[in-house]
Amino acid sequence: MSDIRFNGRVAIVTGAGAGIGREYSFELAKRGAKVVVNDLGGARDGAGASSAAADGVVEEIRKAGGEAVANYDNVATMQGGEGIVKTAVDTYGKLDILINNAGILRDKSFVKMTEAEWDAVIAVHLKGAFCVTQPAVRVMKDNNYGRVIFTASTSGLYGNFGQTNYGAAKLGLLGIMNTLKQEVGKYNILVNSIAPTAWSRMTEDIMPEAIGKKMKSKFNAPLVLYLCSEDNKESGRTYVMGAGWYGRTAIVCAEGICLGDTERDISVEEIRDNFVKIDSLDNNEVLNSGLEVFKFMGPLLS
Ligand code: NAI
């Protein structure tokens, strides 16, 4: 089998000035991609801005013989998203790969969370994914090729104390992916999500140090690069990873139970009496579209 290469491919990595995004950029460039290293250069909570983060990574890539250009736009605005994509097109003539990775944290328990903390996190993760991905997909569509990654989180998939804002934004990305995969598949654009784990400034006070230090950022890059490669044929999938473990996760729908006959009323007591079956995850399936849920209602609809 040949090596996976990205020669001739142009990639954008958002939030690539540090942590996990830096690893993606470096590895993509090492394997021949031309990389737009985007980073606003703010603090962990999103405050401030500096060109130093993106410039540092670009310098490192160039020193290692790779090709990269810095961009300092904010992913959370439409103007910023368009600016990031324009940097790719103006500098390298096209765009093949987008890794939505930029992120901030404003943790607070739900009852104490302010509107500003809610809005800031939703803006960077959820709206940011829209602002960058829409102009990116427009370019990819014209080239009939694209690979898009959304960065979700186990906090959104399964929950994490103090992160209702972050969890909502992260799970929202799966909502974007589930529909976007249907809209862009015919243009050979594949859209996948990942929930990474890494010891970074984002997690250094969340994970215990002994475990955290095994969660090296670099272990997230191999699967993400594979998903961004021509070899990958999957779209609409979500993968979780950390420390060298990689696995798939999915939202499933269980077989459940059909009650009534589509005419007669269904009582609350009937729900109570059948709740074990309603609550069971037995015979579940991963659905490829919202309409597929109708198949479970089959006996009622035929
Ligand atoms: P990090 O804080 O080291 O890197 C995030 C980068 O995004 C920073 O360099 C920051 O300047 C940049 N950024 C923030 N807001 C931006 C904006 N509006 N526009 C452009 N750039 C912006 O964090 P880390 O750990 O590398 O996280 C990367 C991604 O992975 C984030 O989306 C994070 O939520 C996600 N993630 C990380 C996990 C972990 O264990 N570290 C767990 C689950 C998800």
Coordinates of C-alpha atoms and ligand atoms in Angstrom, one line a residue:
M1 CA 0.0 0.0 0.0
S2 CA 1.3 3.5 -0.8
D3 CA 1.8 6.2 1.7
I4 CA -1.1 8.7 2.3
R5 CA 0.1 12.0 0.7
F6 CA -1.5 15.4 0.3
N7 CA 0.6 16.7 -2.6
G8 CA -1.4 19.2 -4.6
R9 CA -4.0 19.5 -1.8
V10 CA -4.8 22.8 0.0
A11 CA -5.9 22.6 3.6
I12 CA -7.3 25.1 6.1
V13 CA -6.9 24.3 9.8
T14 CA -8.7 26.8 12.1
G15 CA -7.3 27.4 15.6
A16 CA -4.0 25.9 14.4
G17 CA -1.7 28.1 16.4
A18 CA -1.6 25.7 19.3
G19 CA -2.7 22.4 20.7
I20 CA -4.3 19.8 18.4
G21 CA -4.7 22.2 15.4
R22 CA -0.9 22.7 15.3
E23 CA -0.4 19.0 15.0
Y24 CA -2.8 18.7 12.1
S25 CA -1.1 21.6 10.3
F26 CA 2.3 20.2 10.8
E27 CA 1.4 16.7 9.7
L28 CA -0.5 17.8 6.7
A29 CA 2.4 20.0 5.5
K30 CA 4.8 17.1 6.2
R31 CA 2.8 15.0 3.8
G32 CA 2.7 17.5 1.0
A33 CA -0.3 19.8 1.7
K34 CA -0.2 23.5 1.4
V35 CA -1.7 24.7 4.7
V36 CA -3.6 27.8 5.8
V37 CA -2.7 28.1 9.5
N38 CA -5.6 30.1 11.0
D39 CA -5.5 31.4 14.6
L40 CA -6.9 34.5 16.2
G41 CA -4.3 34.1 18.9
G42 CA -6.6 34.8 21.9
A43 CA -6.6 33.4 25.4
R44 CA -8.3 30.2 26.4
D45 CA -11.6 32.1 27.0
G46 CA -11.3 33.8 23.6
A47 CA -10.2 37.2 25.0
G48 CA -7.6 39.2 23.0
A49 CA -5.9 38.5 19.7
S50 CA -2.3 38.1 18.4
S51 CA -0.7 37.0 15.2
A52 CA 2.1 35.3 17.1
A53 CA 0.4 31.9 17.4
A54 CA -0.3 31.3 13.7
D55 CA 3.0 32.9 12.7
G56 CA 4.9 30.5 15.0
V57 CA 3.4 27.4 13.4
V58 CA 3.9 28.7 9.9
E59 CA 7.6 29.3 10.7
E60 CA 8.0 25.8 12.1
I61 CA 6.4 24.3 9.0
R62 CA 8.5 26.3 6.6
K63 CA 11.7 25.4 8.5
A64 CA 10.8 21.7 8.1
G65 CA 10.5 22.3 4.3
G66 CA 6.7 22.5 4.2
E67 CA 4.4 25.2 2.7
A68 CA 2.1 27.2 4.9
V69 CA 0.5 30.7 5.2
A70 CA -0.8 32.4 8.3
N71 CA -4.3 33.8 8.7
Y72 CA -5.5 35.6 11.8
D73 CA -9.3 36.0 11.2
N74 CA -12.0 35.2 13.7
V75 CA -13.9 32.1 12.8
A76 CA -17.0 33.5 14.6
T77 CA -17.9 36.0 12.0
M78 CA -18.9 35.6 8.3
Q79 CA -16.3 38.1 7.3
G80 CA -13.7 36.1 9.2
G81 CA -14.8 32.8 7.6
E82 CA -14.7 34.3 4.1
G83 CA -11.3 35.8 4.9
I84 CA -9.9 32.4 5.9
V85 CA -11.1 30.8 2.7
K86 CA -9.9 33.7 0.6
T87 CA -6.4 33.3 2.0
A88 CA -6.4 29.7 0.7
V89 CA -7.8 30.6 -2.7
D90 CA -5.7 33.7 -3.2
T91 CA -2.5 32.0 -2.0
Y92 CA -2.8 28.5 -3.4
G93 CA -5.6 28.8 -6.0
K94 CA -8.1 26.3 -4.4
L95 CA -9.3 24.5 -1.3
D96 CA -9.6 20.7 -0.7
I97 CA -9.6 20.2 3.1
L98 CA -11.1 22.1 6.0
I99 CA -10.5 21.2 9.6
N100 CA -12.8 23.2 11.9
N101 CA -10.8 23.1 15.1
A102 CA -10.8 26.6 16.7
G103 CA -12.3 26.6 20.1
I104 CA -12.6 28.4 23.5
L105 CA -14.0 27.5 26.9
R106 CA -16.1 29.5 29.3
D107 CA -17.1 26.9 31.9
K108 CA -19.7 27.6 34.5
S109 CA -22.5 25.5 36.1
F110 CA -25.7 26.0 34.2
V111 CA -27.5 28.0 36.9
K112 CA -24.6 30.5 37.2
M113 CA -23.9 30.8 33.4
T114 CA -24.2 34.3 32.0
E115 CA -25.7 35.1 28.6
A116 CA -22.2 36.4 27.5
E117 CA -20.6 33.1 28.4
W118 CA -23.3 31.2 26.5
D119 CA -23.0 33.4 23.4
A120 CA -19.2 33.5 23.3
V121 CA -18.9 29.7 23.2
I122 CA -21.8 29.1 20.8
A123 CA -20.3 31.8 18.5
V124 CA -16.8 30.3 18.2
H125 CA -17.7 26.6 18.0
L126 CA -21.2 26.5 16.3
K127 CA -21.6 29.7 14.4
G128 CA -17.8 29.6 13.6
A129 CA -18.3 26.2 11.9
F130 CA -21.0 27.7 9.7
C131 CA -19.0 30.9 9.0
V132 CA -16.0 29.0 7.7
T133 CA -17.6 25.9 6.2
Q134 CA -20.1 27.7 4.0
P135 CA -17.6 29.7 2.0
A136 CA -15.3 26.6 2.0
V137 CA -17.9 24.3 0.6
R138 CA -18.8 26.7 -2.1
V139 CA -15.2 26.5 -3.4
M140 CA -15.0 22.7 -2.9
K141 CA -18.2 22.3 -4.9
D142 CA -16.7 24.0 -7.9
N143 CA -13.8 21.6 -7.7
N144 CA -15.9 18.5 -7.1
Y145 CA -13.7 17.5 -4.2
G146 CA -13.7 18.2 -0.5
R147 CA -13.0 16.8 3.0
V148 CA -14.5 18.6 6.0
I149 CA -13.9 17.9 9.7
F150 CA -16.0 19.2 12.6
T151 CA -14.5 19.1 16.0
A152 CA -17.1 17.8 18.5
S153 CA -16.4 16.7 22.0
T154 CA -17.3 14.0 24.5
S155 CA -18.8 16.9 26.6
G156 CA -21.4 17.3 23.9
L157 CA -21.9 13.6 23.2
Y158 CA -22.1 12.5 26.8
G159 CA -21.9 15.5 29.1
N160 CA -19.4 17.2 31.3
F161 CA -20.1 19.3 34.4
G162 CA -19.9 23.0 33.8
Q163 CA -20.1 22.8 30.0
T164 CA -23.7 23.2 29.0
N165 CA -22.7 26.0 26.6
Y166 CA -19.7 24.1 25.1
G167 CA -21.6 20.8 25.0
A168 CA -24.6 22.3 23.2
A169 CA -22.2 23.9 20.6
K170 CA -20.3 20.7 20.1
L171 CA -23.3 18.5 19.7
G172 CA -24.8 21.2 17.3
L173 CA -21.9 20.4 15.0
L174 CA -23.2 16.9 14.5
G175 CA -26.5 18.5 13.5
I176 CA -24.7 20.5 10.8
M177 CA -22.8 17.4 9.7
N178 CA -25.9 15.2 9.4
T179 CA -27.6 17.5 7.0
L180 CA -24.5 18.8 5.2
K181 CA -23.4 15.3 4.3
Q182 CA -26.7 14.9 2.4
E183 CA -26.4 18.2 0.6
V184 CA -22.7 18.0 -0.6
G185 CA -22.2 14.2 -1.1
K186 CA -22.9 14.5 -4.8
Y187 CA -20.0 16.9 -5.1
N188 CA -17.5 14.4 -3.6
I189 CA -17.4 16.4 -0.4
L190 CA -17.2 14.1 2.6
V191 CA -18.0 15.5 6.1
N192 CA -17.1 13.9 9.3
S193 CA -16.8 14.8 13.0
I194 CA -14.3 13.9 15.7
A195 CA -14.2 14.1 19.4
P196 CA -10.5 14.4 20.2
T197 CA -8.7 14.3 23.6
A198 CA -5.5 16.1 24.3
W199 CA -3.5 17.6 27.1
S200 CA -3.6 21.3 26.1
R201 CA -4.3 24.6 27.7
M202 CA -8.0 23.7 27.2
T203 CA -7.8 20.6 29.4
E204 CA -4.8 21.1 31.8
D205 CA -7.1 22.0 34.7
I206 CA -9.8 19.5 33.7
M207 CA -7.9 16.2 33.4
P208 CA -5.7 14.7 36.1
E209 CA -2.1 15.4 35.1
A210 CA -0.9 11.7 35.1
I211 CA -3.6 10.8 32.6
G212 CA -3.5 14.1 30.8
K213 CA 0.2 13.7 29.9
K214 CA -0.6 10.4 28.0
M215 CA -3.2 12.3 25.9
K216 CA -0.6 13.8 23.6
S217 CA -2.1 16.1 20.9
K218 CA -0.2 14.2 18.2
F219 CA -2.3 11.1 18.6
N220 CA -5.4 12.9 17.2
A221 CA -3.7 13.7 13.9
P222 CA -3.5 10.2 12.2
L223 CA -7.2 9.6 12.2
V224 CA -8.1 13.1 11.2
L225 CA -5.6 13.1 8.4
Y226 CA -6.9 9.7 7.2
L227 CA -10.5 11.2 7.1
C228 CA -9.1 14.1 5.1
S229 CA -7.4 11.9 2.6
E230 CA -8.5 10.5 -0.8
D231 CA -8.5 7.0 0.7
N232 CA -11.4 7.9 3.0
K233 CA -14.8 7.1 1.6
E234 CA -16.9 7.6 4.8
S235 CA -19.1 10.7 5.4
G236 CA -21.4 11.6 8.3
R237 CA -19.4 9.6 10.8
T238 CA -18.2 10.6 14.3
Y239 CA -15.1 9.2 15.9
V240 CA -13.8 9.5 19.4
M241 CA -10.1 9.3 20.3
G242 CA -7.3 9.8 22.8
A243 CA -3.9 8.5 23.8
G244 CA -3.8 6.2 20.8
W245 CA -7.4 4.8 21.1
Y246 CA -9.7 5.3 18.2
G247 CA -13.4 4.3 18.0
R248 CA -16.7 5.2 16.3
T249 CA -19.7 6.7 18.1
A250 CA -23.2 7.2 16.8
I251 CA -26.7 8.4 17.6
V252 CA -28.9 5.4 17.3
C253 CA -32.6 4.8 17.2
A254 CA -34.0 1.7 18.8
E255 CA -36.8 -0.5 17.5
G256 CA -39.2 0.6 20.2
I257 CA -42.8 -0.4 20.1
C258 CA -45.8 0.5 17.9
L259 CA -49.0 1.2 19.9
G260 CA -52.5 1.9 18.7
D261 CA -53.8 1.8 15.1
T262 CA -53.1 5.5 13.9
E263 CA -56.7 6.4 14.8
R264 CA -57.6 5.5 18.4
D265 CA -56.2 7.6 21.3
I266 CA -53.1 6.3 23.2
S267 CA -53.3 6.7 26.9
V268 CA -50.6 7.7 29.3
E269 CA -51.2 4.4 31.1
E270 CA -50.4 2.5 27.9
I271 CA -47.1 4.4 27.8
R272 CA -46.5 3.4 31.5
D273 CA -47.3 -0.2 30.8
N274 CA -45.0 -0.4 27.8
F275 CA -42.2 1.9 29.1
V276 CA -39.7 -0.9 29.5
K277 CA -39.9 -1.5 25.7
I278 CA -40.0 2.2 24.9
D279 CA -36.9 2.8 27.0
S280 CA -35.0 -0.2 25.7
L281 CA -32.1 0.3 23.2
D282 CA -32.6 -3.2 21.8
N283 CA -32.4 -3.6 18.1
N284 CA -31.1 -0.1 17.5
E285 CA -29.8 1.2 14.2
V286 CA -27.8 4.2 13.0
L287 CA -30.0 6.2 10.7
N288 CA -28.7 8.0 7.6
S289 CA -31.5 10.6 7.5
G290 CA -34.4 11.8 9.6
L291 CA -36.9 10.2 7.2
E292 CA -35.4 6.7 8.0
V293 CA -37.2 6.8 11.4
F294 CA -40.4 6.0 9.5
K295 CA -39.2 2.4 9.0
F296 CA -39.7 1.8 12.7
M297 CA -43.3 3.0 12.3
G298 CA -43.7 0.6 9.4
P299 CA -46.4 -1.7 10.9
L300 CA -48.5 1.5 11.5
L301 CA -47.9 3.1 8.2
S302 CA -48.5 0.1 5.9
Ligands
NAI1 P1 -6.3 25.1 22.3 O1 -6.8 26.1 23.2 O2 -4.9 24.6 22.5 O3 -6.4 25.5 20.8 C1 -7.5 26.2 20.2 C2 -7.0 27.3 19.3 O4 -8.2 27.9 18.7 C3 -6.2 28.3 20.0 O5 -4.9 28.5 19.5 C4 -7.1 29.6 19.9 O6 -6.3 30.8 19.7 C5 -7.9 29.3 18.6 N1 -9.1 30.1 18.6 C6 -10.0 30.3 19.5 N2 -11.0 31.1 19.1 C7 -10.7 31.3 17.8 C8 -11.4 32.1 16.8 N3 -12.6 32.7 17.1 N4 -10.9 32.2 15.6 C9 -9.7 31.6 15.3 N5 -9.0 30.8 16.2 C10 -9.5 30.7 17.4 O7 -7.3 23.8 22.4 P2 -7.1 22.3 21.9 O8 -7.2 21.5 23.1 O9 -6.1 22.2 20.9 O10 -8.6 22.2 21.2 C11 -8.8 22.1 19.8 C12 -10.2 21.8 19.5 O11 -10.5 20.5 20.0 C13 -11.2 22.7 20.1 O12 -12.3 22.9 19.2 C14 -11.7 22.0 21.3 O13 -12.9 22.4 21.8 C15 -11.6 20.5 20.8 N6 -11.5 19.6 21.9 C16 -10.4 19.4 22.6 C17 -10.3 18.5 23.6 C18 -9.1 18.3 24.4 O14 -9.0 17.2 25.1 N7 -8.1 19.1 24.3 C19 -11.5 17.6 23.9 C20 -12.6 17.8 23.0 C21 -12.6 18.7 22.1

